C-alpha cells in the first residue's frame, strides 16, 4: 500500500504596507486568475471575513492583500490569517472575484513580475552603472526590454539582461518563453 501523497502548501510570505492594518502576502505569480476585490474565498479564509477578523481581501498579481478589521492586531490574528490563507491558496478555483475585478492572464502576471524585477535590485544594479533596464512589451510569454543609458551597447548588458533579469523572472514565471532586447 502506498502512503497518501501530501500536498505541499503554497509558498507565501507577508510584507508590510503603508497601512498597518494591511499585509501584502506574496504568492506565486499567476496562481489566482484575477485582480481586485474578493467576493468569496475558500472556507477557511471566508470564515475570517464572516467572523469580522478581516474587513477585506484583495488579489493583486503575485499577491493577496488582507485588511484587518478595526480593533484587531496582527500580533493576535497573524497566525490564523496565514493558516487560512495558505489553505485557501490550495484551492485557487474556489476564489470568486467581486464585480469590478479584472481577469489576469499569463502575460499580465508576467508583465507585473518583469516590472517589479526591473524596478528592484536588477534595475538598481543597472542604474548603479549609469544605465537602466526598461520593460517595453510582454506578449505570448516573450518579454522585450530596453537596455538604456550606459547599458546601451555595453558588452555586459547581455549578462545583466539574461543572467540576472531573465533568471529571476523565469523563477517567478516558469511559463516565460524568452527575454529579448527591444529593437
CSV table of C-alpha atoms in Angstrom, one decimal, residues 29 109-110 113-125 133 143 159-176 179:
chain,number,residue,atom,x,y,z
A,29,UNK,CA,2.6,34.7,-9.9
A,109,UNK,CA,1.2,38.3,-14.5
A,110,UNK,CA,4.5,38.1,-16.5
A,113,UNK,CA,6.7,40.4,-12.3
A,114,UNK,CA,9.0,41.8,-15.0
A,115,UNK,CA,8.3,45.4,-13.9
A,116,UNK,CA,8.9,44.5,-10.3
A,117,UNK,CA,12.2,42.9,-11.1
A,118,UNK,CA,13.3,45.7,-13.3
A,119,UNK,CA,12.3,48.2,-10.6
A,120,UNK,CA,14.1,46.2,-7.9
A,121,UNK,CA,17.6,45.0,-7.5
A,122,UNK,CA,18.3,44.3,-11.2
A,123,UNK,CA,17.2,47.8,-12.1
A,124,UNK,CA,19.3,49.2,-9.2
A,125,UNK,CA,22.3,47.3,-10.5
A,133,UNK,CA,16.6,48.3,-17.9
A,143,UNK,CA,9.4,40.0,-22.7
A,159,UNK,CA,24.7,39.4,-18.9
A,160,UNK,CA,22.5,41.7,-16.9
A,161,UNK,CA,19.5,41.1,-19.1
A,162,UNK,CA,19.8,37.3,-19.2
A,163,UNK,CA,21.8,36.1,-16.2
A,164,UNK,CA,20.2,38.5,-13.8
A,165,UNK,CA,16.8,39.7,-15.1
A,166,UNK,CA,15.8,36.6,-17.1
A,167,UNK,CA,16.9,34.2,-14.4
A,168,UNK,CA,14.8,36.0,-11.7
A,169,UNK,CA,11.8,36.3,-14.0
A,170,UNK,CA,11.9,32.6,-15.0
A,171,UNK,CA,12.0,31.6,-11.3
A,172,UNK,CA,8.8,33.6,-10.7
A,173,UNK,CA,7.1,32.8,-14.0
A,174,UNK,CA,8.2,29.5,-15.4
A,175,UNK,CA,6.0,30.0,-18.5
A,176,UNK,CA,8.3,32.7,-19.7
A,179,UNK,CA,13.6,37.7,-22.8
